[in-house]
Tab-separated table of C-alpha atoms in Angstrom:
chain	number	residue	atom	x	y	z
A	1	UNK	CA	21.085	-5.110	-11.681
A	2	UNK	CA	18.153	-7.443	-11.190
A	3	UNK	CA	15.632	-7.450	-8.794
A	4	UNK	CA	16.563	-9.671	-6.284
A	5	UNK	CA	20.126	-8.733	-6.461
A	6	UNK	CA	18.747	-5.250	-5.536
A	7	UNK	CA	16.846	-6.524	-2.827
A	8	UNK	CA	19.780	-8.061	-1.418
A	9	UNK	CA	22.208	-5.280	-1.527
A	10	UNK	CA	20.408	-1.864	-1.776
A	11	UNK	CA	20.871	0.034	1.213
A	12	UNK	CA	24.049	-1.833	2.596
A	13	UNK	CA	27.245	-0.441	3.453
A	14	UNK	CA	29.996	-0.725	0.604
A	15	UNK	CA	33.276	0.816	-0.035
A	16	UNK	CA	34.485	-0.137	3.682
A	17	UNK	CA	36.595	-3.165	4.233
A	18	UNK	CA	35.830	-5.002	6.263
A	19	UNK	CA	32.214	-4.067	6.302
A	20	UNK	CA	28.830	-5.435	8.516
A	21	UNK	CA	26.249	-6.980	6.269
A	22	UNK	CA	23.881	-5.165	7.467
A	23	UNK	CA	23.863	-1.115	8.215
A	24	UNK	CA	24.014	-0.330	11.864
A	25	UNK	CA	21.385	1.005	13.782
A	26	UNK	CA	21.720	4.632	14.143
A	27	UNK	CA	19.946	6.304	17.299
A	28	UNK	CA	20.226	10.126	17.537
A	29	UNK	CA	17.996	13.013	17.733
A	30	UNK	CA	20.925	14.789	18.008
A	31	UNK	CA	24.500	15.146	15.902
A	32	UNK	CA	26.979	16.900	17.180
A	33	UNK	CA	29.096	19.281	14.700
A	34	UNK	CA	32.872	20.121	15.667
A	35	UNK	CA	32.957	24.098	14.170
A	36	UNK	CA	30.046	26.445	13.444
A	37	UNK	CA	31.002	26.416	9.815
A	38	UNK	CA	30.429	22.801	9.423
A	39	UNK	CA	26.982	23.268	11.285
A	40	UNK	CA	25.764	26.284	9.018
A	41	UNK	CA	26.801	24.158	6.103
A	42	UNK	CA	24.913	21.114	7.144
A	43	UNK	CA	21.764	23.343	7.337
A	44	UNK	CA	21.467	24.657	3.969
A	45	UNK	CA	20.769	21.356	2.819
A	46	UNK	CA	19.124	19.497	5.606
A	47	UNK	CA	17.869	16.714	3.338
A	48	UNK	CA	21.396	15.500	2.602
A	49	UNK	CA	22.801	13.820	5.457
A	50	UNK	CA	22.487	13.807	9.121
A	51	UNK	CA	21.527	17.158	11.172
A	52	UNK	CA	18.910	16.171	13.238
A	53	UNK	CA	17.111	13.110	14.173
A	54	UNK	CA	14.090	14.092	12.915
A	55	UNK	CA	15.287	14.711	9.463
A	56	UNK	CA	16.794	11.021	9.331
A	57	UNK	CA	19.560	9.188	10.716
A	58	UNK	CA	22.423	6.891	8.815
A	59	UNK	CA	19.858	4.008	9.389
A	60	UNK	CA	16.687	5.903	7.712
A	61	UNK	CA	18.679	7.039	4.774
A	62	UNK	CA	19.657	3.351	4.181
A	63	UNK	CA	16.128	2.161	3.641
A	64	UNK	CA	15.263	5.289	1.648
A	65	UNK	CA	18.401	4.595	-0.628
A	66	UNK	CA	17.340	0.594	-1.185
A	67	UNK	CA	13.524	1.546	-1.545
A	68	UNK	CA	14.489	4.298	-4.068
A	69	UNK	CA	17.059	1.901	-5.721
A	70	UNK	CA	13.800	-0.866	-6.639
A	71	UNK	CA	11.480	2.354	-7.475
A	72	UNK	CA	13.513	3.598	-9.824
A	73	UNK	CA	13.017	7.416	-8.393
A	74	UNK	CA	15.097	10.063	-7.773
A	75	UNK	CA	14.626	10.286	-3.867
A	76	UNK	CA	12.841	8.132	-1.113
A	77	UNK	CA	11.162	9.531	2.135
A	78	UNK	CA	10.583	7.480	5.036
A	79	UNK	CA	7.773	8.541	7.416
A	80	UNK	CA	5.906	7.158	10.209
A	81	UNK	CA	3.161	4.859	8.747
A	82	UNK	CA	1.632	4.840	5.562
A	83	UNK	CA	-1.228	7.323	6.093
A	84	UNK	CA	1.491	10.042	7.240
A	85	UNK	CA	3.203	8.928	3.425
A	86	UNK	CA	0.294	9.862	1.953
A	87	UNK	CA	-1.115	12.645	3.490
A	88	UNK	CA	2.065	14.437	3.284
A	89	UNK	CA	1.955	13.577	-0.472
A	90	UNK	CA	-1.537	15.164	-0.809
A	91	UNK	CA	-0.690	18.228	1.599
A	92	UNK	CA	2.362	19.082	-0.672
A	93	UNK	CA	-0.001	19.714	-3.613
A	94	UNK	CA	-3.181	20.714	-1.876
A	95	UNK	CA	-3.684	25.061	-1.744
A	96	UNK	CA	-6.592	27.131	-0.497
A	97	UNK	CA	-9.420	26.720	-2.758
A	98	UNK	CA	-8.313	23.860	-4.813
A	99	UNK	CA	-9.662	20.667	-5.540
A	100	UNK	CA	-8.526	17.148	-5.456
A	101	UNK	CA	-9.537	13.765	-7.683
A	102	UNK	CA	-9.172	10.763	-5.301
A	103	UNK	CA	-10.828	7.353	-6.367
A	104	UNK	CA	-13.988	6.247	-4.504
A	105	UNK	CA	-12.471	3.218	-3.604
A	106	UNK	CA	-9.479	4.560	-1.312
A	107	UNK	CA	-8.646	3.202	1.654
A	108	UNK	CA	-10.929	4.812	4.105
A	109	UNK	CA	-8.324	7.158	6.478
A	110	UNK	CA	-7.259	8.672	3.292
A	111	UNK	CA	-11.271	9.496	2.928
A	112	UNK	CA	-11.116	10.830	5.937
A	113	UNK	CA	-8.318	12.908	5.535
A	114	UNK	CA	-9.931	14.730	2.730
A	115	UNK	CA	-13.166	14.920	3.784
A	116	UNK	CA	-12.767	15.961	7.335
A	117	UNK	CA	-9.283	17.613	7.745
A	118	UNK	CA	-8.893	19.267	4.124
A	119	UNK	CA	-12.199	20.118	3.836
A	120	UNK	CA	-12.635	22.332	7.137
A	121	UNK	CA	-9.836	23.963	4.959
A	122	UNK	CA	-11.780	24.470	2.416
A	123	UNK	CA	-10.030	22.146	-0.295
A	124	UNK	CA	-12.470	20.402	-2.358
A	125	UNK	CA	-12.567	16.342	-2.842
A	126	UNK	CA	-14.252	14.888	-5.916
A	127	UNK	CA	-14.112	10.713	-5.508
A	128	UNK	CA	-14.531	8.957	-8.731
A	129	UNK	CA	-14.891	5.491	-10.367
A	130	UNK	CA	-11.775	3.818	-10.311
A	131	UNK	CA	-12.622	2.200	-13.936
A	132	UNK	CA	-12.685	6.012	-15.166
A	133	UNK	CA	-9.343	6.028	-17.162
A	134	UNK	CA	-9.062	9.157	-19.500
A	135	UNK	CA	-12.494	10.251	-18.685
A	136	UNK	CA	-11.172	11.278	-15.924
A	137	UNK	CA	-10.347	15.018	-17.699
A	138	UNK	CA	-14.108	15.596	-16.977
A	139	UNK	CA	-14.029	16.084	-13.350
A	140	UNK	CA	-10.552	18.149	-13.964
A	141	UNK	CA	-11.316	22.160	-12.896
A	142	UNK	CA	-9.302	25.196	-13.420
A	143	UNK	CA	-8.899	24.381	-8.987
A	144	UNK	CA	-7.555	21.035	-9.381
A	145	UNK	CA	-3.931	20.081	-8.128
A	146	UNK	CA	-3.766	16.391	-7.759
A	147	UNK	CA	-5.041	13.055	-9.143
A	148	UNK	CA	-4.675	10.627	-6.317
A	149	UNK	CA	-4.728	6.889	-7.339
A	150	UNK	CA	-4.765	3.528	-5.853
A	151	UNK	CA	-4.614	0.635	-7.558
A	152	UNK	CA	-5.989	-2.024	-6.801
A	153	UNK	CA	-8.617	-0.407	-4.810
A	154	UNK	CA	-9.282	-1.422	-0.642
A	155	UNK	CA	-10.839	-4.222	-0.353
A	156	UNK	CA	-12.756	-4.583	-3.558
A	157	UNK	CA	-9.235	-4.437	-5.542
A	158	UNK	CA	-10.464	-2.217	-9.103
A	159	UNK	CA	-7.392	-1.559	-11.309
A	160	UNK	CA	-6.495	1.522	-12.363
A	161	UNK	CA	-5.522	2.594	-16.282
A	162	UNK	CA	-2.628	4.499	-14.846
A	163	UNK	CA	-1.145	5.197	-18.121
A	164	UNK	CA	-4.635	6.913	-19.176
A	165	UNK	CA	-4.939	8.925	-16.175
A	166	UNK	CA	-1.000	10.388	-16.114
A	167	UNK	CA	-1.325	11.088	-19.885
A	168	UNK	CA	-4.289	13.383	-18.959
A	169	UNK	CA	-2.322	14.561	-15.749
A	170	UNK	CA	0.143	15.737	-17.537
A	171	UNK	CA	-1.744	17.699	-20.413
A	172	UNK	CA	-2.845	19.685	-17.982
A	173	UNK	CA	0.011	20.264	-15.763
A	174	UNK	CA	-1.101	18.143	-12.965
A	175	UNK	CA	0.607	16.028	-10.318
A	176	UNK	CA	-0.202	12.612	-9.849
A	177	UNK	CA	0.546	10.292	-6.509
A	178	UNK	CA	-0.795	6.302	-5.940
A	179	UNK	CA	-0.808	4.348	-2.931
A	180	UNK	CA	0.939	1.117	-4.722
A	181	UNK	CA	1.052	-0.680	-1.698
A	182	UNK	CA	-0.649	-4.341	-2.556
A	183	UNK	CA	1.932	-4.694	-5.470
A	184	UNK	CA	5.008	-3.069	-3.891
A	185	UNK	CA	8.137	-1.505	-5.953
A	186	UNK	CA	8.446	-5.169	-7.444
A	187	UNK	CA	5.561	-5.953	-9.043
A	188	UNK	CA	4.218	-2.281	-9.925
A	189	UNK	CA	6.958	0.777	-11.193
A	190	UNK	CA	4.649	3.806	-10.960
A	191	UNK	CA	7.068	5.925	-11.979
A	192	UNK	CA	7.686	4.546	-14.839
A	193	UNK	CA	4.519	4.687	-15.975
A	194	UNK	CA	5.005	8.704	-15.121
A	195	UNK	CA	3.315	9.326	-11.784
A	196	UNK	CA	5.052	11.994	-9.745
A	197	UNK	CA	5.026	10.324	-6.519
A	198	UNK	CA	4.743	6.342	-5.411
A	199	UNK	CA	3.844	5.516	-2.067
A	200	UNK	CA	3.763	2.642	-0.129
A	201	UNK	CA	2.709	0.857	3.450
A	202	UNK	CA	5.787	-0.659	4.600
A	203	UNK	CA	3.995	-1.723	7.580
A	204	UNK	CA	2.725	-4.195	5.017
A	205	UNK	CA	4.594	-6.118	2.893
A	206	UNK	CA	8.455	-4.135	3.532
A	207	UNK	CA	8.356	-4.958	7.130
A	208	UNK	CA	6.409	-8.257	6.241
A	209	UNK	CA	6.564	-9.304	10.663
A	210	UNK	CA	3.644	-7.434	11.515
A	211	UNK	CA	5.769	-5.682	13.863
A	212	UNK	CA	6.419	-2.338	12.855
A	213	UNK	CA	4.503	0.955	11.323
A	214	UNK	CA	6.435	2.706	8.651
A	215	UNK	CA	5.429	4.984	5.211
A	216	UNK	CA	7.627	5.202	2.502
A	217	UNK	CA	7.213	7.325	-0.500
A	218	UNK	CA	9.209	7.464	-3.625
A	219	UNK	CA	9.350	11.283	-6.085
A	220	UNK	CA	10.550	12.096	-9.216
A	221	UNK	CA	12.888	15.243	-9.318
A	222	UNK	CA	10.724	17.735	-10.570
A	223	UNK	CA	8.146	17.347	-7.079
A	224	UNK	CA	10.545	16.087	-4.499
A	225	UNK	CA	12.031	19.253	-2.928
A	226	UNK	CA	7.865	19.897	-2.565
A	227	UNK	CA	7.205	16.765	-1.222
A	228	UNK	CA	10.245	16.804	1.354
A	229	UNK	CA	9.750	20.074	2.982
A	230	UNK	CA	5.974	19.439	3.131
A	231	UNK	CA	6.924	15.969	4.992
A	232	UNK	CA	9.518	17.698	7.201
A	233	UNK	CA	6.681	20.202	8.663
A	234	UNK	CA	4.297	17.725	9.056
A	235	UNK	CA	6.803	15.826	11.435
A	236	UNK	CA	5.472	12.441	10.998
A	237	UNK	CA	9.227	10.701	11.229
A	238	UNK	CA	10.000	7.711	10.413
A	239	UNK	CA	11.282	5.605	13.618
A	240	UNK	CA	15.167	3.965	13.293
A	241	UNK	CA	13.927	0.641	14.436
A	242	UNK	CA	11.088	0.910	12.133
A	243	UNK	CA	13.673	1.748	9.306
A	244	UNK	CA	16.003	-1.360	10.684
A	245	UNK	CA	12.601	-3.697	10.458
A	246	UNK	CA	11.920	-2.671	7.003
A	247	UNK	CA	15.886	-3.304	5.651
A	248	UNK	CA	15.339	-6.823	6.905
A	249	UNK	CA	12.028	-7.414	5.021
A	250	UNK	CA	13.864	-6.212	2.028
A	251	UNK	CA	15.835	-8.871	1.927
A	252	UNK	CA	12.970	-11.683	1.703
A	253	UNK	CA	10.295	-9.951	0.564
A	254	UNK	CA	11.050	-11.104	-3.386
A	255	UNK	CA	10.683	-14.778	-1.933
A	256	UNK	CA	7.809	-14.345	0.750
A	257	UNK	CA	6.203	-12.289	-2.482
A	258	UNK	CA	6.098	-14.870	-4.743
A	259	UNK	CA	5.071	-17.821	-2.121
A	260	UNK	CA	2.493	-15.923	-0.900
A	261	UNK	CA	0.945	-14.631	-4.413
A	262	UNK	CA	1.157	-18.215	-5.821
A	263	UNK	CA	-1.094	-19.019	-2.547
A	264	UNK	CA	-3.402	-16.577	-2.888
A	265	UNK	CA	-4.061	-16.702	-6.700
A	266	UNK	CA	-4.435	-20.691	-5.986
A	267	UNK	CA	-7.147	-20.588	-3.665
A	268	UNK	CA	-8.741	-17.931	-5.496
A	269	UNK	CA	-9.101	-20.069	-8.589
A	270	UNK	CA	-10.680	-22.556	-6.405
A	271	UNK	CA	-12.971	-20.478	-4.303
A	272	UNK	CA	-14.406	-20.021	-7.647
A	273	UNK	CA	-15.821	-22.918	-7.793
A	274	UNK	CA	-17.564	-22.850	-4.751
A	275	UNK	CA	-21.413	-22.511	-4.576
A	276	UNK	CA	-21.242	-20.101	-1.720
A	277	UNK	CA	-19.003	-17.439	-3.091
A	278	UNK	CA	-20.699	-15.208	-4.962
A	279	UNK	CA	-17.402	-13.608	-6.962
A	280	UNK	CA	-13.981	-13.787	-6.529
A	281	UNK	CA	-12.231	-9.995	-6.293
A	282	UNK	CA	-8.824	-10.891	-7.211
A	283	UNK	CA	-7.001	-8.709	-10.193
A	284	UNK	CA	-4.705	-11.328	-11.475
A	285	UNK	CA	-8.044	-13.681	-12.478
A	286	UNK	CA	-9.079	-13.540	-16.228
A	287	UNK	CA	-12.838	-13.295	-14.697
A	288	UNK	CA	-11.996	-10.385	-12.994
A	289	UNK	CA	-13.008	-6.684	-14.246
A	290	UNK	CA	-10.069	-5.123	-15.191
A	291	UNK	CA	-7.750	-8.299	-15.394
A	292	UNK	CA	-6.715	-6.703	-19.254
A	293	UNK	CA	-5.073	-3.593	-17.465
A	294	UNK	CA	-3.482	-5.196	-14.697
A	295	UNK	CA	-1.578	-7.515	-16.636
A	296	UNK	CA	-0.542	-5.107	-19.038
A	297	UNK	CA	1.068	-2.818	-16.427
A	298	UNK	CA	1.838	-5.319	-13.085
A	299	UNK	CA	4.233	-7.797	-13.270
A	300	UNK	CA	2.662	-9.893	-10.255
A	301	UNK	CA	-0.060	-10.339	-7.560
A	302	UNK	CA	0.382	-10.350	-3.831
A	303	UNK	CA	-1.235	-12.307	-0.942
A	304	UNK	CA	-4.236	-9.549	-0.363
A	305	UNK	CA	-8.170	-10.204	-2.094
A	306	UNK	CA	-11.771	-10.686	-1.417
A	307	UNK	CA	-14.640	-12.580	-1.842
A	308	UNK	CA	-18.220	-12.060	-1.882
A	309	UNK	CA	-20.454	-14.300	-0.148
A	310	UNK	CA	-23.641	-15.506	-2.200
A	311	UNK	CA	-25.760	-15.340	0.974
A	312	UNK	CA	-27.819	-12.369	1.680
A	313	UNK	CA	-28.057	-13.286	5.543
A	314	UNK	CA	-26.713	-10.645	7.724
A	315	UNK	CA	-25.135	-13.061	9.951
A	316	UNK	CA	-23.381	-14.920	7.152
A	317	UNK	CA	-20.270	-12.854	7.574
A	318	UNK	CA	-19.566	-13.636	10.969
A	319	UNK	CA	-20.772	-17.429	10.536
A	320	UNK	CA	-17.808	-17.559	8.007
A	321	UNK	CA	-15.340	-16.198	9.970
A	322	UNK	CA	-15.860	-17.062	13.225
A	323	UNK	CA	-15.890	-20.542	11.814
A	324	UNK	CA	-11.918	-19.590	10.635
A	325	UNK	CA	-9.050	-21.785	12.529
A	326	UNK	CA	-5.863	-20.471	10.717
A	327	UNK	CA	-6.563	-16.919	9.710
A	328	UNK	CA	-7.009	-14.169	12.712
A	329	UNK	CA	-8.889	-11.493	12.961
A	330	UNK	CA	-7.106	-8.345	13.099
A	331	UNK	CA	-6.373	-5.126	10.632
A	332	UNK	CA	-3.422	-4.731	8.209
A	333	UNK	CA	-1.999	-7.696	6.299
A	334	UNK	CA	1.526	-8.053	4.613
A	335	UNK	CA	3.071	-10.423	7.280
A	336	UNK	CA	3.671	-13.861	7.446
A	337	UNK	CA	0.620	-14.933	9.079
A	338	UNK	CA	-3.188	-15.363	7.670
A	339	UNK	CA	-5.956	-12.720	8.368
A	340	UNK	CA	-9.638	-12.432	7.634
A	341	UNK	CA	-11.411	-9.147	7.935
A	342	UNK	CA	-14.888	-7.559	6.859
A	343	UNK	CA	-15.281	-5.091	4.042
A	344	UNK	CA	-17.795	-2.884	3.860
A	345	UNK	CA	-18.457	-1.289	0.395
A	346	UNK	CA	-21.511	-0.942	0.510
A	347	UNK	CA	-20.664	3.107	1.787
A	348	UNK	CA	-19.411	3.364	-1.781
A	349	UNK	CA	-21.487	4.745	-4.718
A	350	UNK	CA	-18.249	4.260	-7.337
A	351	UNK	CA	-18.997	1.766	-8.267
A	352	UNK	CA	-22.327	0.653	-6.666
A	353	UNK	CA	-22.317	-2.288	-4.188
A	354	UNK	CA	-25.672	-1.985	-2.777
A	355	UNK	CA	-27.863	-5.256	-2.861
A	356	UNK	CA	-24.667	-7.987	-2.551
A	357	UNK	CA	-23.665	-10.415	-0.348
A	358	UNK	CA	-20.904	-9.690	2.312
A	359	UNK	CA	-17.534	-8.880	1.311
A	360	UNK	CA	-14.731	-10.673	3.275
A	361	UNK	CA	-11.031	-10.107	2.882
A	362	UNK	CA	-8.379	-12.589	3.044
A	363	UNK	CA	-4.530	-11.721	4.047
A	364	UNK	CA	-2.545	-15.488	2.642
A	365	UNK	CA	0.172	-16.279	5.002
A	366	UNK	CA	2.833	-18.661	4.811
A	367	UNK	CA	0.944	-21.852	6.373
A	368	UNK	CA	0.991	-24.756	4.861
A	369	UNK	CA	-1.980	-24.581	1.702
A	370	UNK	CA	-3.606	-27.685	2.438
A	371	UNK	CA	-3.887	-26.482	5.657
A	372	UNK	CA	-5.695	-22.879	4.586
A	373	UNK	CA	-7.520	-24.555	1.922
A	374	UNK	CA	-9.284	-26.918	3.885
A	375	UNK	CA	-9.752	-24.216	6.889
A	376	UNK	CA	-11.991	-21.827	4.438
A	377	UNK	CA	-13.716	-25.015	2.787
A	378	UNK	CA	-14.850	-26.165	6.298
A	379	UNK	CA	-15.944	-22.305	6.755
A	380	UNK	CA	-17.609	-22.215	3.653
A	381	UNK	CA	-19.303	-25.870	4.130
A	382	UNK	CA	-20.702	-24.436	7.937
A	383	UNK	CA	-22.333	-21.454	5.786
A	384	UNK	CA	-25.131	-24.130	4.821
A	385	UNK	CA	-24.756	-25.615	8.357
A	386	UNK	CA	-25.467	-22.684	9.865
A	387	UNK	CA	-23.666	-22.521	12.968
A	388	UNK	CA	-20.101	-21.547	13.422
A	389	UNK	CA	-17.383	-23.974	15.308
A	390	UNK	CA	-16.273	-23.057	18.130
A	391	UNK	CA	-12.835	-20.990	17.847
């Protein structure tokens, strides 16, 4: 079945005549059961259908059915938001003592998460250069019992050599995860390139309204049962409306996908060319470190990149965007509308972005492109104005 066929009719009710096109929603925190038996056979295998609310309802195992169906996994897991995807991930393998490998240029909660929580645990945190690859079997100690990867990297968008880093994973008997959020299941298949667990943000691109928060994560067999219990203590549930949101951005997110990455790789080629950006940090550009490895192993590019500004002036950030008429201000991105935030890598030391201009990241809606394309050219031309218009 192809892709868009998939995202069309994974997760829909079938077999049932006549049938609603789309599953019902399904609120319960509890099910009732009519004979003890049928209860104490439910709960041996509490992962398998409904028992309690919290474990997932009709309408939660529908998106984790059509999200597993485009991974190609064995089993899906919806949870709350994307941080509680991943940080059950990287609970299920951490243990007393050990030690994790997690790319310098995660997204920052994540760094937070191992630094703060995890460490007061005393579990051990060694961030890397994304660009490592197979070198990566040097940081690798007898403690270690995860290689956490995400690719492209926040904000600053460094690819990954996935294959190189699983191959060494796996000669040591090590479990891989990546946060494969900017590509989603349809232009990245991280299992297939044998990582043990894919996550994504469905707040992003899945729900693609901007109006819910939802995690997803995708497992192989061999580490889902881990994976499962470890998100089941945690308790970090997905919602059923949530769920409901993110079955209805399945079905357009092939086409809002592709209209969106056309966008964004558009006006990327052409901020190129303009005298006040220093680079353009998009993965899909030939110019762009890394741009070898990304088309080998993704298939597409989404609305999400940066650029770097060639002025040094600490104000030239907010002279840009505060100059901005169609992209808003605001976190996240994945929706239908523009945004335009501030990165800050200079906290990074893998790799090294001290003594560059400011990094600004752009979120490409679904406006019109004229209408984006001359909105950051006016920005850009105000940079050698100096004053920002008035939003």
């Amino acid at each position: 079945m192809k892709t868009d066929t998939k995202l069309v009719t994974a997760g829909r009710p079938h077999g049932a005549s006549p049938a609603p096109v789309n599953p019902p929603v399904v609120r319960a925190s509890t099910f009732l059961f009519d004979s003890l038996k049928s209860f104490q056979t439910a709960a041996k295998t509490p992962f398998d259908g409904a028992f309690y609310g919290r474990v997932g309802t009709p309408t939660t195992f529908a998106f984790e059915e059509a999200i597993c169906a485009l991974e190609g996994g064995h089993r899906s897991i919806a949870t709350a938001s994307g941080l509680a995807a991943i940080t059950a991930t990287i609970t299920a393998f951490a243990e007393a003592g050990g030690h994790l490998l997690v790319p310098d240029t995660v997204y920052e909660p994540v760094r937070r998460f191992c630094t703060r929580t995890l460490g007061r645990m005393g579990i051990a945190t060694t961030f890397y250069d994304p660009s490592i690859g197979a070198g990566i079997a040097e940081l690798i100690t007898e403690a270690t019992t995860l290689i956490y990867l995400e690719s492209p990297g926040s904000g600053t968008f460094e690819v990954q050599d996935i294959p190189a880093i699983v191959d060494v994973a796996k000669a040591r008997g090590i479990a891989t995860a990546i946060d494969a959020t900017w590509a989603t299941p349809l232009y990245l298949q991280p299992l297939s390139l044998g990582v043990d667990v894919s996550i994504h943000a469905a707040t992003k691109y899945i729900v693609g309204h901007s109006d819910g928060m939802l995690g997803v994560l995708t497992t192989n067999a061999a580490v889902y049962d881990k994976v499962r219990a470890t998100a089941q203590d945690l308790g970090g549930c997905a919602g059923v409306e949530e769920c409901n949101l993110a079955l209805r951005g399945l079905r357009t997110l092939g086409v809002r996908l592709e209209r969106q990455g056309a966008a964004a790789l558009e006006l990327a080629e052409w901020l190129e060319t303009r005298p006040e950006v220093a680079q353009v940090l998009h993965p899909a550009l030939p110019s762009f470190p890394g741009h070898e490895i990304w088309a080998r192993d993704f298939t597409g590019s989404s609305g999400l990149f940066s650029i770097e500004l060639a002025s040094h002036d600490p104000d030239a950030a907010r002279l840009f965007i505060d100059s901005l008429q169609h992209f808003s201000i605001g976190f996240s991105w994945g929706g239908f509308e523009s945004l335009v935030l501030p990165m800050h890598p200079e906290s990074r030391s893998l790799p090294l972005w001290e003594g560059l201009g400011p990094v600004i990241r752009l979120q490409i809606g679904l406006e019109a492109q004229d209408d984006l394309k001359g909105d950051l050219g006016q920005a850009l031309d105000r940079l050698t104005a100096g004053q920002p218009d008035a939003r």
